[in-house]
Amino acid sequence: MPEDRPGPRRIRLSPQSRRVATIAAVTTGTLAASTAGFAAATPGSGGNASLEPIAATLDTASMIGGTSYGTTRAASTVGLAGKMGNPDPIFTAVSMVADQSTVAPNAPVLLTVRAVEIGTEQPVSGQHVRIAVANGPQWTTTAELQTDGTGTAKITARLLSTTTLTAVFDGTNVLRPSLAGATTVTVRSPTGSTTGSPGSAATIPMVIPGSSIGEKAVYLASLQKGKPYVYGAEGPYSFDCSGLVQYVFKQLGRSLPRTAQQQYAASIRVPQSGKQPGDLIFFGTPGDITHVAIYAGNGYVWSAPETGKTVALVPIWSSTYYVGRIL
């Protein structure tokens, strides 16, 4: 949603103000990262949250059903530096609280954001705040909300892996920008137990780590579309199922074993409800994995299926499957 804000005005900065502006520009930087851990979001209760996901610019069928509908969005460092160097605007503070610190995969968590003026504690109402998700040292905008008359905005998110989030207020000509402290929501397996027989390498960890390369894996898999299935083939012109997986992840710096059974043992178990694009979908039983494919989202996988067919995007054809994650 475009924001209705006054245009820029010239500000003459003292040397001290210019130093503050420079620090602001350097430390703010560009918000950019994968949003693999932020699965979905809907307005919170009360109807006061105006959710406006930023449209993804990734040009790929690989993102079908993917979780990355937040695209890279740069804060205007020039505009922000000007605001920080201007002695007139009012200081603001933004806070964000999650109603739960630990959730099961794909379970909802309510995030409440509040913006106020420092000193007076007056609410910053009718202003846009952005939710950003962390991936290592980087961030990306995932949703945009609008504060109500109390300076509050709410959003319900469904997380597939442990996720760190923050809220950002970009400021106006009269209000200084501010950043909430980071909030981490831990995603745990509902059981922390095993699937399959003992010793089958099927243990689901209590804390499920997020995937940092999943979306890239899906994209690389999509580039193999139409290449023929050949038993024992490892690419680049033909593949069998595990050969496709090994080839894709090798390009991402991951050395996987050759067979589907070995890849099952080498991956981290994830419950079906917690699967993300780029995860591996295994068919068969833990002791006898017969096929592997790469999850693309929305119930689809990239698969090298069988002799006479080609690498294709197809629906998951069975309700009995296991999920593995490569970190």
PDB file of N, CA and C in Angstrom, residues 188-274:
ATOM      1  N   ARG A 188       8.853 -26.269  18.305  1.00  0.00           N
ATOM      2  CA  ARG A 188       9.229 -27.588  18.802  1.00  0.00           C
ATOM      3  C   ARG A 188       8.306 -28.654  18.253  1.00  0.00           C
ATOM      4  N   SER A 189       8.846 -29.837  18.099  1.00  0.00           N
ATOM      5  CA  SER A 189       8.027 -30.984  17.727  1.00  0.00           C
ATOM      6  C   SER A 189       6.998 -31.228  18.820  1.00  0.00           C
ATOM      7  N   PRO A 190       5.735 -31.539  18.445  1.00  0.00           N
ATOM      8  CA  PRO A 190       4.735 -31.798  19.477  1.00  0.00           C
ATOM      9  C   PRO A 190       5.074 -32.997  20.349  1.00  0.00           C
ATOM     10  N   THR A 191       5.896 -33.900  19.850  1.00  0.00           N
ATOM     11  CA  THR A 191       6.226 -35.098  20.622  1.00  0.00           C
ATOM     12  C   THR A 191       7.701 -35.191  20.968  1.00  0.00           C
ATOM     13  N   GLY A 192       8.538 -34.719  20.040  1.00  0.00           N
ATOM     14  CA  GLY A 192       9.976 -34.883  20.222  1.00  0.00           C
ATOM     15  C   GLY A 192      10.363 -36.345  20.206  1.00  0.00           C
ATOM     16  N   SER A 193       9.517 -37.170  19.563  1.00  0.00           N
ATOM     17  CA  SER A 193       9.710 -38.615  19.593  1.00  0.00           C
ATOM     18  C   SER A 193      10.210 -39.120  18.254  1.00  0.00           C
ATOM     19  N   THR A 194       9.901 -40.353  17.961  1.00  0.00           N
ATOM     20  CA  THR A 194      10.372 -40.948  16.727  1.00  0.00           C
ATOM     21  C   THR A 194       9.205 -41.350  15.851  1.00  0.00           C
ATOM     22  N   THR A 195       9.485 -41.425  14.550  1.00  0.00           N
ATOM     23  CA  THR A 195       8.524 -41.991  13.607  1.00  0.00           C
ATOM     24  C   THR A 195       9.196 -43.200  12.992  1.00  0.00           C
ATOM     25  N   GLY A 196       8.528 -44.316  12.953  1.00  0.00           N
ATOM     26  CA  GLY A 196       9.147 -45.517  12.421  1.00  0.00           C
ATOM     27  C   GLY A 196       9.784 -46.334  13.523  1.00  0.00           C
ATOM     28  N   SER A 197      10.558 -47.305  13.128  1.00  0.00           N
ATOM     29  CA  SER A 197      11.124 -48.252  14.073  1.00  0.00           C
ATOM     30  C   SER A 197      12.370 -47.693  14.735  1.00  0.00           C
ATOM     31  N   PRO A 198      12.734 -48.201  15.936  1.00  0.00           N
ATOM     32  CA  PRO A 198      13.949 -47.748  16.609  1.00  0.00           C
ATOM     33  C   PRO A 198      15.175 -47.959  15.725  1.00  0.00           C
ATOM     34  N   GLY A 199      16.116 -47.015  15.795  1.00  0.00           N
ATOM     35  CA  GLY A 199      17.336 -47.137  15.006  1.00  0.00           C
ATOM     36  C   GLY A 199      17.150 -46.805  13.550  1.00  0.00           C
ATOM     37  N   SER A 200      15.980 -46.223  13.188  1.00  0.00           N
ATOM     38  CA  SER A 200      15.705 -45.955  11.782  1.00  0.00           C
ATOM     39  C   SER A 200      16.119 -44.551  11.373  1.00  0.00           C
ATOM     40  N   ALA A 201      16.798 -43.812  12.233  1.00  0.00           N
ATOM     41  CA  ALA A 201      17.195 -42.429  11.968  1.00  0.00           C
ATOM     42  C   ALA A 201      15.984 -41.560  11.717  1.00  0.00           C
ATOM     43  N   ALA A 202      14.858 -41.853  12.415  1.00  0.00           N
ATOM     44  CA  ALA A 202      13.616 -41.140  12.170  1.00  0.00           C
ATOM     45  C   ALA A 202      13.237 -40.229  13.327  1.00  0.00           C
ATOM     46  N   THR A 203      14.188 -39.909  14.194  1.00  0.00           N
ATOM     47  CA  THR A 203      13.872 -39.065  15.338  1.00  0.00           C
ATOM     48  C   THR A 203      13.613 -37.630  14.912  1.00  0.00           C
ATOM     49  N   ILE A 204      12.492 -37.094  15.357  1.00  0.00           N
ATOM     50  CA  ILE A 204      12.182 -35.689  15.105  1.00  0.00           C
ATOM     51  C   ILE A 204      12.750 -34.877  16.258  1.00  0.00           C
ATOM     52  N   PRO A 205      13.631 -33.914  15.993  1.00  0.00           N
ATOM     53  CA  PRO A 205      14.227 -33.151  17.091  1.00  0.00           C
ATOM     54  C   PRO A 205      13.196 -32.296  17.802  1.00  0.00           C
ATOM     55  N   MET A 206      13.430 -32.042  19.073  1.00  0.00           N
ATOM     56  CA  MET A 206      12.509 -31.196  19.835  1.00  0.00           C
ATOM     57  C   MET A 206      12.451 -29.792  19.250  1.00  0.00           C
ATOM     58  N   VAL A 207      13.615 -29.206  18.972  1.00  0.00           N
ATOM     59  CA  VAL A 207      13.655 -27.881  18.351  1.00  0.00           C
ATOM     60  C   VAL A 207      14.004 -28.052  16.886  1.00  0.00           C
ATOM     61  N   ILE A 208      13.154 -27.547  16.016  1.00  0.00           N
ATOM     62  CA  ILE A 208      13.321 -27.761  14.578  1.00  0.00           C
ATOM     63  C   ILE A 208      14.050 -26.569  13.965  1.00  0.00           C
ATOM     64  N   PRO A 209      15.266 -26.761  13.467  1.00  0.00           N
ATOM     65  CA  PRO A 209      15.996 -25.644  12.852  1.00  0.00           C
ATOM     66  C   PRO A 209      15.393 -25.285  11.506  1.00  0.00           C
ATOM     67  N   GLY A 210      15.453 -24.010  11.133  1.00  0.00           N
ATOM     68  CA  GLY A 210      14.930 -23.567   9.847  1.00  0.00           C
ATOM     69  C   GLY A 210      15.879 -23.910   8.714  1.00  0.00           C
ATOM     70  N   SER A 211      15.340 -23.895   7.507  1.00  0.00           N
ATOM     71  CA  SER A 211      16.145 -24.147   6.317  1.00  0.00           C
ATOM     72  C   SER A 211      16.643 -22.829   5.753  1.00  0.00           C
ATOM     73  N   SER A 212      17.944 -22.749   5.481  1.00  0.00           N
ATOM     74  CA  SER A 212      18.498 -21.524   4.908  1.00  0.00           C
ATOM     75  C   SER A 212      18.705 -21.636   3.409  1.00  0.00           C
ATOM     76  N   ILE A 213      18.563 -22.839   2.849  1.00  0.00           N
ATOM     77  CA  ILE A 213      18.834 -23.036   1.422  1.00  0.00           C
ATOM     78  C   ILE A 213      17.647 -23.649   0.689  1.00  0.00           C
ATOM     79  N   GLY A 214      16.519 -23.849   1.389  1.00  0.00           N
ATOM     80  CA  GLY A 214      15.400 -24.566   0.795  1.00  0.00           C
ATOM     81  C   GLY A 214      14.878 -23.956  -0.488  1.00  0.00           C
ATOM     82  N   GLU A 215      14.678 -22.637  -0.497  1.00  0.00           N
ATOM     83  CA  GLU A 215      14.118 -21.994  -1.676  1.00  0.00           C
ATOM     84  C   GLU A 215      15.069 -22.093  -2.867  1.00  0.00           C
ATOM     85  N   LYS A 216      16.379 -21.995  -2.598  1.00  0.00           N
ATOM     86  CA  LYS A 216      17.355 -22.135  -3.680  1.00  0.00           C
ATOM     87  C   LYS A 216      17.313 -23.548  -4.249  1.00  0.00           C
ATOM     88  N   ALA A 217      17.132 -24.527  -3.373  1.00  0.00           N
ATOM     89  CA  ALA A 217      17.068 -25.916  -3.837  1.00  0.00           C
ATOM     90  C   ALA A 217      15.873 -26.121  -4.755  1.00  0.00           C
ATOM     91  N   VAL A 218      14.743 -25.527  -4.380  1.00  0.00           N
ATOM     92  CA  VAL A 218      13.548 -25.663  -5.220  1.00  0.00           C
ATOM     93  C   VAL A 218      13.774 -25.012  -6.579  1.00  0.00           C
ATOM     94  N   TYR A 219      14.392 -23.840  -6.575  1.00  0.00           N
ATOM     95  CA  TYR A 219      14.660 -23.150  -7.837  1.00  0.00           C
ATOM     96  C   TYR A 219      15.577 -23.980  -8.728  1.00  0.00           C
ATOM     97  N   LEU A 220      16.653 -24.515  -8.163  1.00  0.00           N
ATOM     98  CA  LEU A 220      17.578 -25.323  -8.963  1.00  0.00           C
ATOM     99  C   LEU A 220      16.902 -26.586  -9.481  1.00  0.00           C
ATOM    100  N   ALA A 221      16.024 -27.173  -8.670  1.00  0.00           N
ATOM    101  CA  ALA A 221      15.291 -28.354  -9.126  1.00  0.00           C
ATOM    102  C   ALA A 221      14.387 -28.004 -10.304  1.00  0.00           C
ATOM    103  N   SER A 222      13.781 -26.822 -10.249  1.00  0.00           N
ATOM    104  CA  SER A 222      12.872 -26.420 -11.327  1.00  0.00           C
ATOM    105  C   SER A 222      13.604 -26.273 -12.664  1.00  0.00           C
ATOM    106  N   LEU A 223      14.900 -25.967 -12.601  1.00  0.00           N
ATOM    107  CA  LEU A 223      15.682 -25.824 -13.838  1.00  0.00           C
ATOM    108  C   LEU A 223      15.907 -27.159 -14.542  1.00  0.00           C
ATOM    109  N   GLN A 224      15.668 -28.250 -13.828  1.00  0.00           N
ATOM    110  CA  GLN A 224      15.876 -29.585 -14.422  1.00  0.00           C
ATOM    111  C   GLN A 224      14.587 -30.125 -15.072  1.00  0.00           C
ATOM    112  N   LYS A 225      13.546 -29.338 -15.074  1.00  0.00           N
ATOM    113  CA  LYS A 225      12.256 -29.766 -15.626  1.00  0.00           C
ATOM    114  C   LYS A 225      12.423 -30.314 -17.045  1.00  0.00           C
ATOM    115  N   GLY A 226      11.805 -31.475 -17.296  1.00  0.00           N
ATOM    116  CA  GLY A 226      11.800 -32.062 -18.631  1.00  0.00           C
ATOM    117  C   GLY A 226      12.962 -32.986 -18.919  1.00  0.00           C
ATOM    118  N   LYS A 227      13.948 -33.045 -18.025  1.00  0.00           N
ATOM    119  CA  LYS A 227      15.072 -33.953 -18.258  1.00  0.00           C
ATOM    120  C   LYS A 227      14.647 -35.383 -17.923  1.00  0.00           C
ATOM    121  N   PRO A 228      15.090 -36.361 -18.710  1.00  0.00           N
ATOM    122  CA  PRO A 228      14.565 -37.727 -18.572  1.00  0.00           C
ATOM    123  C   PRO A 228      15.063 -38.459 -17.326  1.00  0.00           C
ATOM    124  N   TYR A 229      14.209 -39.352 -16.828  1.00  0.00           N
ATOM    125  CA  TYR A 229      14.609 -40.269 -15.761  1.00  0.00           C
ATOM    126  C   TYR A 229      15.445 -41.389 -16.370  1.00  0.00           C
ATOM    127  N   VAL A 230      16.602 -41.622 -15.799  1.00  0.00           N
ATOM    128  CA  VAL A 230      17.444 -42.760 -16.178  1.00  0.00           C
ATOM    129  C   VAL A 230      17.971 -43.360 -14.881  1.00  0.00           C
ATOM    130  N   TYR A 231      17.746 -44.627 -14.677  1.00  0.00           N
ATOM    131  CA  TYR A 231      18.182 -45.286 -13.450  1.00  0.00           C
ATOM    132  C   TYR A 231      19.680 -45.130 -13.281  1.00  0.00           C
ATOM    133  N   GLY A 232      20.106 -44.652 -12.108  1.00  0.00           N
ATOM    134  CA  GLY A 232      21.523 -44.493 -11.810  1.00  0.00           C
ATOM    135  C   GLY A 232      22.124 -43.189 -12.304  1.00  0.00           C
ATOM    136  N   ALA A 233      21.338 -42.348 -12.994  1.00  0.00           N
ATOM    137  CA  ALA A 233      21.880 -41.114 -13.573  1.00  0.00           C
ATOM    138  C   ALA A 233      21.995 -40.021 -12.512  1.00  0.00           C
ATOM    139  N   GLU A 234      23.094 -39.283 -12.572  1.00  0.00           N
ATOM    140  CA  GLU A 234      23.383 -38.241 -11.588  1.00  0.00           C
ATOM    141  C   GLU A 234      23.396 -36.847 -12.200  1.00  0.00           C
ATOM    142  N   GLY A 235      22.935 -36.694 -13.447  1.00  0.00           N
ATOM    143  CA  GLY A 235      22.906 -35.391 -14.094  1.00  0.00           C
ATOM    144  C   GLY A 235      24.188 -35.138 -14.863  1.00  0.00           C
ATOM    145  N   PRO A 236      24.267 -34.030 -15.578  1.00  0.00           N
ATOM    146  CA  PRO A 236      23.244 -32.979 -15.602  1.00  0.00           C
ATOM    147  C   PRO A 236      22.159 -33.153 -16.651  1.00  0.00           C
ATOM    148  N   TYR A 237      22.246 -34.206 -17.480  1.00  0.00           N
ATOM    149  CA  TYR A 237      21.295 -34.330 -18.586  1.00  0.00           C
ATOM    150  C   TYR A 237      20.164 -35.313 -18.304  1.00  0.00           C
ATOM    151  N   SER A 238      20.351 -36.167 -17.308  1.00  0.00           N
ATOM    152  CA  SER A 238      19.318 -37.107 -16.899  1.00  0.00           C
ATOM    153  C   SER A 238      19.547 -37.453 -15.434  1.00  0.00           C
ATOM    154  N   PHE A 239      18.474 -37.954 -14.793  1.00  0.00           N
ATOM    155  CA  PHE A 239      18.540 -38.200 -13.348  1.00  0.00           C
ATOM    156  C   PHE A 239      17.685 -39.395 -12.959  1.00  0.00           C
ATOM    157  N   ASP A 240      18.067 -40.043 -11.844  1.00  0.00           N
ATOM    158  CA  ASP A 240      17.085 -40.813 -11.105  1.00  0.00           C
ATOM    159  C   ASP A 240      16.717 -39.964  -9.884  1.00  0.00           C
ATOM    160  N   CYS A 241      15.839 -40.467  -9.017  1.00  0.00           N
ATOM    161  CA  CYS A 241      15.277 -39.607  -7.968  1.00  0.00           C
ATOM    162  C   CYS A 241      16.345 -39.058  -7.022  1.00  0.00           C
ATOM    163  N   SER A 242      17.194 -39.938  -6.504  1.00  0.00           N
ATOM    164  CA  SER A 242      18.215 -39.481  -5.559  1.00  0.00           C
ATOM    165  C   SER A 242      19.350 -38.761  -6.271  1.00  0.00           C
ATOM    166  N   GLY A 243      19.551 -39.078  -7.542  1.00  0.00           N
ATOM    167  CA  GLY A 243      20.555 -38.369  -8.334  1.00  0.00           C
ATOM    168  C   GLY A 243      20.176 -36.904  -8.497  1.00  0.00           C
ATOM    169  N   LEU A 244      18.876 -36.634  -8.680  1.00  0.00           N
ATOM    170  CA  LEU A 244      18.393 -35.253  -8.787  1.00  0.00           C
ATOM    171  C   LEU A 244      18.662 -34.503  -7.478  1.00  0.00           C
ATOM    172  N   VAL A 245      18.344 -35.134  -6.358  1.00  0.00           N
ATOM    173  CA  VAL A 245      18.548 -34.495  -5.056  1.00  0.00           C
ATOM    174  C   VAL A 245      20.028 -34.215  -4.830  1.00  0.00           C
ATOM    175  N   GLN A 246      20.862 -35.200  -5.086  1.00  0.00           N
ATOM    176  CA  GLN A 246      22.296 -35.033  -4.872  1.00  0.00           C
ATOM    177  C   GLN A 246      22.855 -33.920  -5.750  1.00  0.00           C
ATOM    178  N   TYR A 247      22.421 -33.861  -7.006  1.00  0.00           N
ATOM    179  CA  TYR A 247      22.901 -32.862  -7.958  1.00  0.00           C
ATOM    180  C   TYR A 247      22.518 -31.447  -7.508  1.00  0.00           C
ATOM    181  N   VAL A 248      21.261 -31.259  -7.108  1.00  0.00           N
ATOM    182  CA  VAL A 248      20.777 -29.948  -6.694  1.00  0.00           C
ATOM    183  C   VAL A 248      21.528 -29.448  -5.465  1.00  0.00           C
ATOM    184  N   PHE A 249      21.664 -30.296  -4.461  1.00  0.00           N
ATOM    185  CA  PHE A 249      22.284 -29.845  -3.214  1.00  0.00           C
ATOM    186  C   PHE A 249      23.802 -29.704  -3.331  1.00  0.00           C
ATOM    187  N   LYS A 250      24.403 -30.423  -4.277  1.00  0.00           N
ATOM    188  CA  LYS A 250      25.837 -30.249  -4.509  1.00  0.00           C
ATOM    189  C   LYS A 250      26.128 -28.825  -4.967  1.00  0.00           C
ATOM    190  N   GLN A 251      25.211 -28.255  -5.774  1.00  0.00           N
ATOM    191  CA  GLN A 251      25.392 -26.880  -6.250  1.00  0.00           C
ATOM    192  C   GLN A 251      25.249 -25.864  -5.119  1.00  0.00           C
ATOM    193  N   LEU A 252      24.660 -26.295  -4.024  1.00  0.00           N
ATOM    194  CA  LEU A 252      24.487 -25.420  -2.865  1.00  0.00           C
ATOM    195  C   LEU A 252      25.541 -25.691  -1.791  1.00  0.00           C
ATOM    196  N   GLY A 253      26.548 -26.477  -2.157  1.00  0.00           N
ATOM    197  CA  GLY A 253      27.636 -26.738  -1.230  1.00  0.00           C
ATOM    198  C   GLY A 253      27.362 -27.843  -0.231  1.00  0.00           C
ATOM    199  N   ARG A 254      26.348 -28.670  -0.490  1.00  0.00           N
ATOM    200  CA  ARG A 254      26.011 -29.764   0.421  1.00  0.00           C
ATOM    201  C   ARG A 254      26.352 -31.092  -0.242  1.00  0.00           C
ATOM    202  N   SER A 255      27.152 -31.885   0.422  1.00  0.00           N
ATOM    203  CA  SER A 255      27.555 -33.175  -0.119  1.00  0.00           C
ATOM    204  C   SER A 255      26.665 -34.261   0.471  1.00  0.00           C
ATOM    205  N   LEU A 256      25.729 -34.759  -0.334  1.00  0.00           N
ATOM    206  CA  LEU A 256      24.791 -35.777   0.136  1.00  0.00           C
ATOM    207  C   LEU A 256      25.189 -37.150  -0.385  1.00  0.00           C
ATOM    208  N   PRO A 257      24.877 -38.196   0.359  1.00  0.00           N
ATOM    209  CA  PRO A 257      25.137 -39.550  -0.145  1.00  0.00           C
ATOM    210  C   PRO A 257      24.264 -39.842  -1.357  1.00  0.00           C
ATOM    211  N   ARG A 258      24.506 -40.973  -1.993  1.00  0.00           N
ATOM    212  CA  ARG A 258      23.935 -41.221  -3.314  1.00  0.00           C
ATOM    213  C   ARG A 258      22.512 -41.756  -3.312  1.00  0.00           C
ATOM    214  N   THR A 259      22.161 -42.649  -2.395  1.00  0.00           N
ATOM    215  CA  THR A 259      20.859 -43.309  -2.490  1.00  0.00           C
ATOM    216  C   THR A 259      19.808 -42.602  -1.636  1.00  0.00           C
ATOM    217  N   ALA A 260      18.540 -42.847  -1.945  1.00  0.00           N
ATOM    218  CA  ALA A 260      17.440 -42.256  -1.188  1.00  0.00           C
ATOM    219  C   ALA A 260      17.480 -42.693   0.269  1.00  0.00           C
ATOM    220  N   GLN A 261      17.819 -43.945   0.514  1.00  0.00           N
ATOM    221  CA  GLN A 261      17.898 -44.437   1.888  1.00  0.00           C
ATOM    222  C   GLN A 261      18.993 -43.706   2.661  1.00  0.00           C
ATOM    223  N   GLN A 262      20.144 -43.501   2.024  1.00  0.00           N
ATOM    224  CA  GLN A 262      21.245 -42.798   2.677  1.00  0.00           C
ATOM    225  C   GLN A 262      20.906 -41.322   2.902  1.00  0.00           C
ATOM    226  N   GLN A 263      20.204 -40.729   1.954  1.00  0.00           N
ATOM    227  CA  GLN A 263      19.804 -39.324   2.097  1.00  0.00           C
ATOM    228  C   GLN A 263      18.788 -39.161   3.222  1.00  0.00           C
ATOM    229  N   TYR A 264      17.936 -40.158   3.394  1.00  0.00           N
ATOM    230  CA  TYR A 264      16.984 -40.147   4.512  1.00  0.00           C
ATOM    231  C   TYR A 264      17.736 -40.130   5.837  1.00  0.00           C
ATOM    232  N   ALA A 265      18.753 -40.971   5.941  1.00  0.00           N
ATOM    233  CA  ALA A 265      19.529 -41.065   7.179  1.00  0.00           C
ATOM    234  C   ALA A 265      20.343 -39.799   7.428  1.00  0.00           C
ATOM    235  N   ALA A 266      20.730 -39.090   6.351  1.00  0.00           N
ATOM    236  CA  ALA A 266      21.589 -37.913   6.478  1.00  0.00           C
ATOM    237  C   ALA A 266      20.808 -36.626   6.737  1.00  0.00           C
ATOM    238  N   SER A 267      19.487 -36.673   6.630  1.00  0.00           N
ATOM    239  CA  SER A 267      18.682 -35.460   6.789  1.00  0.00           C
ATOM    240  C   SER A 267      18.064 -35.397   8.184  1.00  0.00           C
ATOM    241  N   ILE A 268      17.640 -34.200   8.576  1.00  0.00           N
ATOM    242  CA  ILE A 268      16.991 -33.992   9.867  1.00  0.00           C
ATOM    243  C   ILE A 268      15.495 -34.245   9.714  1.00  0.00           C
ATOM    244  N   ARG A 269      14.930 -35.053  10.610  1.00  0.00           N
ATOM    245  CA  ARG A 269      13.498 -35.356  10.556  1.00  0.00           C
ATOM    246  C   ARG A 269      12.671 -34.117  10.898  1.00  0.00           C
ATOM    247  N   VAL A 270      11.588 -33.949  10.157  1.00  0.00           N
ATOM    248  CA  VAL A 270      10.638 -32.853  10.358  1.00  0.00           C
ATOM    249  C   VAL A 270       9.239 -33.452  10.243  1.00  0.00           C
ATOM    250  N   PRO A 271       8.293 -33.060  11.109  1.00  0.00           N
ATOM    251  CA  PRO A 271       6.931 -33.583  10.957  1.00  0.00           C
ATOM    252  C   PRO A 271       6.302 -33.070   9.666  1.00  0.00           C
ATOM    253  N   GLN A 272       5.327 -33.806   9.141  1.00  0.00           N
ATOM    254  CA  GLN A 272       4.682 -33.396   7.903  1.00  0.00           C
ATOM    255  C   GLN A 272       4.142 -31.978   7.993  1.00  0.00           C
ATOM    256  N   SER A 273       3.611 -31.599   9.170  1.00  0.00           N
ATOM    257  CA  SER A 273       3.015 -30.271   9.323  1.00  0.00           C
ATOM    258  C   SER A 273       4.056 -29.165   9.283  1.00  0.00           C
ATOM    259  N   GLY A 274       5.340 -29.518   9.430  1.00  0.00           N
ATOM    260  CA  GLY A 274       6.392 -28.508   9.461  1.00  0.00           C
ATOM    261  C   GLY A 274       7.215 -28.426   8.189  1.00  0.00           C
TER     262      GLY A 274
END
